[in-house]
Short mmCIF file of C-alpha atoms in Angstrom, two decimals:
data_model
loop_
_atom_site.label_atom_id
_atom_site.label_comp_id
_atom_site.label_asym_id
_atom_site.label_seq_id
_atom_site.Cartn_x
_atom_site.Cartn_y
_atom_site.Cartn_z
CA MET G 19 37.15 9.02 21.99
CA ASN G 20 34.94 5.92 21.90
CA ILE G 21 34.04 5.11 18.26
CA ILE G 22 31.26 2.53 18.05
CA ALA G 23 30.45 2.29 14.32
CA ASP G 24 30.44 3.95 10.93
CA CYS G 25 27.67 6.52 10.48
CA PRO G 26 24.67 4.79 8.81
CA VAL G 27 23.36 8.09 7.42
CA CYS G 28 26.25 9.92 5.74
CA GLY G 29 28.70 7.00 5.45
CA LYS G 30 31.60 9.44 5.88
CA GLY G 31 31.87 9.89 9.65
CA LYS G 32 32.18 7.73 12.71
CA MET G 33 29.63 7.42 15.51
CA VAL G 34 31.29 8.69 18.66
CA GLU G 35 29.93 8.26 22.19
CA LYS G 36 28.93 11.51 23.92
CA THR G 37 27.48 12.21 27.35
CA ASN G 38 23.86 11.89 26.23
CA GLY G 39 24.16 9.80 23.09
CA TYR G 40 26.15 8.83 20.00
CA SER G 41 26.97 11.46 17.39
CA CYS G 42 28.42 11.41 13.88
CA ASN G 43 31.75 13.26 13.83
CA TYR G 44 31.73 14.13 10.13
CA PHE G 45 32.30 17.87 9.80
CA LYS G 46 34.03 19.86 7.03
CA SER G 47 32.04 23.08 7.22
CA MET G 48 28.74 24.42 8.47
CA ASP G 49 27.28 23.47 5.11
CA ASP G 50 29.00 20.07 4.92
CA LYS G 51 28.38 18.17 8.14
CA CYS G 52 26.31 15.28 9.45
CA LYS G 53 23.76 15.89 12.22
CA PHE G 54 22.80 12.25 12.85
CA PHE G 55 22.49 11.53 16.57
CA ILE G 56 21.31 8.55 18.63
CA TYR G 57 20.13 9.50 22.14
CA LYS G 58 20.93 7.20 25.05
CA SER G 59 17.24 6.89 25.94
CA TYR G 60 14.07 6.52 23.89
CA PHE G 61 10.67 6.02 25.52
CA GLU G 62 12.54 5.33 28.82
CA LYS G 63 14.55 2.55 27.15
CA GLN G 64 18.29 2.85 27.78
CA ILE G 65 20.25 2.63 24.53
CA THR G 66 23.41 0.77 25.33
CA GLU G 67 26.51 0.73 23.14
CA GLU G 68 25.46 -2.70 21.85
CA ILE G 69 21.99 -1.46 20.89
CA ALA G 70 23.48 1.64 19.20
CA LYS G 71 25.89 -0.55 17.20
CA GLU G 72 22.96 -2.77 16.11
CA LEU G 73 21.02 0.29 15.03
CA CYS G 74 23.98 1.62 13.02
CA LEU G 75 24.66 -1.74 11.35
CA ASN G 76 21.07 -2.83 10.54
CA LYS G 77 19.22 0.52 10.69
CA GLU G 78 16.86 -1.14 13.13
CA THR G 79 16.90 -2.87 16.52
CA ASN G 80 15.25 -6.03 17.68
CA LEU G 81 11.73 -5.74 19.00
CA PHE G 82 11.50 -4.06 22.42
CA THR G 83 8.53 -4.87 24.66
CA ASP G 84 9.34 -2.45 27.45
CA LEU G 85 9.04 0.96 25.80
CA LYS G 86 6.87 3.44 27.71
CA LYS G 87 4.38 6.11 26.76
CA LYS G 88 4.16 9.42 28.60
CA ASN G 89 1.45 8.00 30.87
CA GLY G 90 3.58 5.00 31.77
CA ASP G 91 1.80 2.43 29.60
CA LEU G 92 4.10 -0.11 27.99
CA PHE G 93 4.21 -0.68 24.25
CA SER G 94 6.20 -2.80 21.85
CA ALA G 95 8.19 -1.54 18.85
CA LYS G 96 11.51 -1.67 17.12
CA LEU G 97 13.61 1.46 16.84
CA ILE G 98 14.52 2.26 13.24
CA ILE G 99 16.43 4.92 11.32
CA SER G 100 13.92 6.70 9.09
CA GLU G 101 14.50 10.00 7.35
CA ASP G 102 17.77 10.35 9.27
CA VAL G 103 16.09 10.19 12.71
CA ILE G 104 15.20 7.43 15.19
CA LYS G 105 11.54 6.41 15.14
CA PRO G 106 9.47 3.56 16.58
CA ASP G 107 8.34 0.85 14.16
CA PHE G 108 5.29 -0.97 15.48
CA PRO G 109 4.69 -4.73 15.05
CA SER G 110 1.15 -4.08 14.03
CA ASN G 111 -1.13 -3.45 11.09
CA GLU G 112 -0.70 -0.33 9.03
CA LEU G 113 -3.99 1.33 8.14
CA THR G 114 -4.83 2.19 4.56
CA ASN G 115 -5.39 5.90 5.17
CA ALA G 116 -2.55 8.21 6.13
CA CYS G 117 -2.53 10.67 9.00
CA PRO G 118 -4.66 13.69 7.97
CA GLY G 119 -2.37 15.94 9.98
CA CYS G 120 1.17 15.15 8.86
CA GLY G 121 0.74 12.47 6.19
CA GLY G 122 2.53 9.82 8.24
CA LYS G 123 1.59 6.17 8.44
CA VAL G 124 -1.15 5.26 10.93
CA VAL G 125 -0.66 1.96 12.70
CA GLU G 126 -2.76 -0.17 15.00
CA THR G 127 -1.30 -0.68 18.46
CA ALA G 128 -2.62 -2.55 21.46
CA ASN G 129 -4.61 0.45 22.71
CA GLY G 130 -5.39 2.51 19.64
CA PHE G 131 -4.61 3.83 16.16
CA VAL G 132 -1.63 6.17 16.17
CA CYS G 133 0.43 8.18 13.77
CA GLU G 134 3.98 6.91 13.42
CA ASN G 135 5.21 10.38 14.37
CA PHE G 136 3.19 10.51 17.60
CA PHE G 137 5.85 9.07 19.91
CA ALA G 138 8.53 11.35 18.46
CA LYS G 139 6.23 14.24 19.45
CA GLU G 140 5.94 15.35 15.84
CA CYS G 141 2.22 14.61 15.54
CA SER G 142 -0.71 14.42 17.97
CA LEU G 143 -2.94 11.91 16.18
CA TYR G 144 -4.16 9.17 18.52
CA ILE G 145 -7.51 7.36 18.21
CA GLY G 146 -8.26 5.14 21.20
CA LYS G 147 -9.62 1.66 20.66
CA LYS G 148 -12.26 2.35 23.28
CA ILE G 149 -14.10 5.68 23.35
CA ALA G 150 -16.87 6.28 25.89
CA ASN G 151 -16.92 2.56 26.63
CA LYS G 152 -17.43 1.63 22.94
CA GLU G 153 -14.94 -0.48 21.02
CA ILE G 154 -13.59 1.33 17.94
CA SER G 155 -12.92 -0.98 15.01
CA VAL G 156 -10.33 -0.62 12.23
CA ASN G 157 -13.12 0.24 9.78
CA VAL G 158 -14.34 3.08 12.01
CA ALA G 159 -10.79 4.40 12.39
CA GLU G 160 -10.27 4.25 8.63
CA GLN G 161 -13.49 6.21 8.05
CA LEU G 162 -12.42 8.82 10.59
CA LEU G 163 -9.04 9.22 8.92
CA ASP G 164 -10.53 9.39 5.42
CA ASN G 165 -13.44 11.80 6.08
CA ARG G 166 -12.55 13.32 9.47
CA LYS G 167 -15.93 12.01 10.60
CA THR G 168 -17.74 8.70 10.91
CA ASP G 169 -21.29 7.61 10.33
CA PHE G 170 -23.56 7.62 13.38
CA LEU G 171 -22.47 4.99 15.88
CA ASP G 172 -24.61 3.50 18.63
CA ASP G 173 -23.87 2.38 22.18
CA PHE G 174 -21.53 5.09 23.49
CA GLU G 175 -21.86 5.46 27.24
CA SER G 176 -21.44 8.70 29.20
CA ASN G 177 -19.72 8.90 32.61
CA ALA G 178 -23.20 8.89 34.14
CA GLY G 179 -23.97 5.59 32.41
CA ASN G 180 -26.32 7.07 29.81
CA VAL G 181 -26.22 5.37 26.39
CA PHE G 182 -26.11 7.65 23.32
CA SER G 183 -25.43 7.71 19.60
CA ALA G 184 -23.01 10.08 17.89
CA LYS G 185 -20.63 10.63 15.03
CA LEU G 186 -16.93 10.81 15.79
CA ILE G 187 -15.12 13.76 14.26
CA LEU G 188 -11.48 14.82 14.06
CA ASP G 189 -11.06 18.55 14.72
CA ASP G 190 -8.30 20.78 13.39
CA GLU G 191 -6.07 19.76 16.30
CA LEU G 192 -6.61 16.06 15.52
CA VAL G 193 -8.64 15.60 18.70
CA VAL G 194 -11.49 13.05 18.51
CA LYS G 195 -14.84 14.60 19.50
CA PHE G 196 -18.52 13.70 19.44
CA ASP G 197 -21.15 15.12 17.11
CA THR G 198 -24.63 14.10 18.29
CA THR G 199 -26.65 16.28 15.93
CA ILE G 200 -28.72 14.45 13.31
CA CYS G 201 -30.81 17.06 11.53
CA PRO G 202 -32.93 20.18 12.25
CA CYS G 203 -36.04 19.68 14.30
CA PRO G 204 -39.12 19.83 12.05
CA LYS G 205 -41.39 21.03 14.88
CA CYS G 206 -39.63 24.01 16.51
CA SER G 207 -37.15 24.63 13.64
CA THR G 208 -34.49 26.02 15.99
CA GLY G 209 -33.43 22.80 17.70
CA THR G 210 -31.49 19.81 16.40
CA ILE G 211 -32.38 16.17 16.63
CA TYR G 212 -30.07 13.95 18.66
CA ALA G 213 -30.23 10.29 19.73
CA ASN G 214 -30.31 8.87 23.22
CA ALA G 215 -30.75 5.28 24.40
CA LYS G 216 -34.44 4.96 23.52
CA ALA G 217 -35.44 7.79 21.24
CA TYR G 218 -34.58 10.66 18.93
CA GLY G 219 -35.42 13.98 20.53
CA CYS G 220 -35.07 17.73 20.09
CA SER G 221 -32.20 19.63 21.72
CA ASN G 222 -34.71 22.31 22.81
CA PHE G 223 -36.46 19.89 25.15
CA LYS G 224 -34.59 21.42 28.11
CA ASP G 225 -34.99 25.00 26.96
CA GLU G 226 -37.70 26.40 29.24
CA SER G 227 -38.60 29.12 26.73
CA ILE G 228 -39.33 26.54 23.98
CA LYS G 229 -39.71 23.14 25.66
CA CYS G 230 -39.97 21.31 22.35
CA ASP G 231 -41.42 17.81 22.93
CA PHE G 232 -40.65 16.33 19.50
CA VAL G 233 -39.64 12.69 19.84
CA ILE G 234 -39.44 9.59 17.65
CA TRP G 235 -39.01 6.31 19.46
CA LYS G 236 -36.17 4.03 18.33
CA GLU G 237 -38.53 1.08 18.28
CA MET G 238 -42.07 1.24 16.96
CA SER G 239 -44.19 -1.90 16.91
CA GLY G 240 -41.13 -4.13 17.07
CA LYS G 241 -39.34 -2.28 14.25
CA HIS G 242 -36.05 -0.45 14.81
CA ILE G 243 -36.19 3.10 13.45
CA SER G 244 -32.78 4.01 12.09
CA ILE G 245 -31.12 7.41 11.93
CA ASP G 246 -31.59 7.43 8.13
CA ASN G 247 -35.32 6.82 8.72
CA VAL G 248 -35.45 9.76 11.16
CA ILE G 249 -33.69 12.10 8.75
CA GLN G 250 -36.13 11.20 5.99
CA LEU G 251 -39.07 11.59 8.38
CA CYS G 252 -37.93 15.01 9.55
CA GLU G 253 -37.23 16.28 6.05
CA SER G 254 -40.25 14.82 4.21
CA LYS G 255 -42.70 14.09 7.05
CA SER G 256 -42.79 10.48 5.86
CA THR G 257 -40.46 7.54 5.49
CA ASP G 258 -40.40 5.09 2.64
CA VAL G 259 -42.32 1.88 3.22
CA LEU G 260 -40.43 -0.03 5.94
CA LYS G 261 -40.48 -3.76 6.41
CA GLY G 262 -40.68 -5.67 9.67
CA PHE G 263 -43.34 -4.03 11.83
CA LYS G 264 -45.04 -6.54 14.11
CA LYS G 265 -48.62 -6.96 15.17
CA LYS G 266 -49.51 -8.11 18.68
CA GLY G 267 -50.01 -11.64 17.35
CA GLY G 268 -46.48 -11.69 15.93
CA GLU G 269 -47.39 -11.21 12.28
CA THR G 270 -45.14 -8.82 10.38
CA TYR G 271 -46.28 -6.08 8.03
CA ASP G 272 -44.95 -3.21 5.97
CA ALA G 273 -45.79 0.45 6.59
CA LYS G 274 -44.58 4.02 6.55
CA VAL G 275 -43.93 6.23 9.55
CA ILE G 276 -45.39 9.72 9.08
CA LEU G 277 -45.55 12.93 11.10
CA ASN G 278 -49.11 13.94 11.87
CA GLU G 279 -50.36 17.50 12.37
CA GLU G 280 -49.05 17.46 15.96
CA TYR G 281 -45.62 16.24 14.77
CA LYS G 282 -46.10 12.84 16.35
CA GLY G 283 -44.60 9.84 14.64
CA VAL G 284 -47.34 7.37 13.68
CA ILE G 285 -47.36 4.21 11.63
CA GLN G 286 -49.48 4.38 8.46
#
């Protein structure tokens, strides 16, 4: 029997080497026993006797830079004893908001924002740092964790190369998805307004039975029309006075955008 260290969890037993790991041998009865176990491999990293001893003595290892995800990508972390099990401890920033699924800590890694329980297969939360070719900042990740949705974000890019705007949402399975709907269409009433690269249009544009042609351009007379402006325009048929419209000569002026009787956006 190869004893490598005292058990760091119960303090009563000894850690004994087994075929697939190191196990505490403390056992008095089924109700009085220690289940602590260190496997001989975590994230494809072989746990030698020396590493297991270090883990038992310090309750953490040195930083490993050769741990592997399921897809083969490398990542860096220490292995620590937390809540009587072995978990990765990332050398990265911990986000303010906890995981909305399991309540665990969410940390920033090289490729994304991940629940501390993800690599132990106890949680599925993973937010990539790049989604549809758009960089996802810490602030956006925090908003997604806090509200399960973000504000509208610009400059996503589809596989076909089309640029679009959308909210990010976290569904019940903690999967990140897009929500491109802005508000109901004021013209046809059955469609929803969404944003593409150059304009805000109705989802019924492609419906041959309706063919709604409602559109508001993202730029009017040199002025960017925001999503908040579009929502106000669709709900009230007029925006507040907006600053920064430009005349052909370059002079700036203030004006409203209104919907006329044909539901066209015009500057007034």
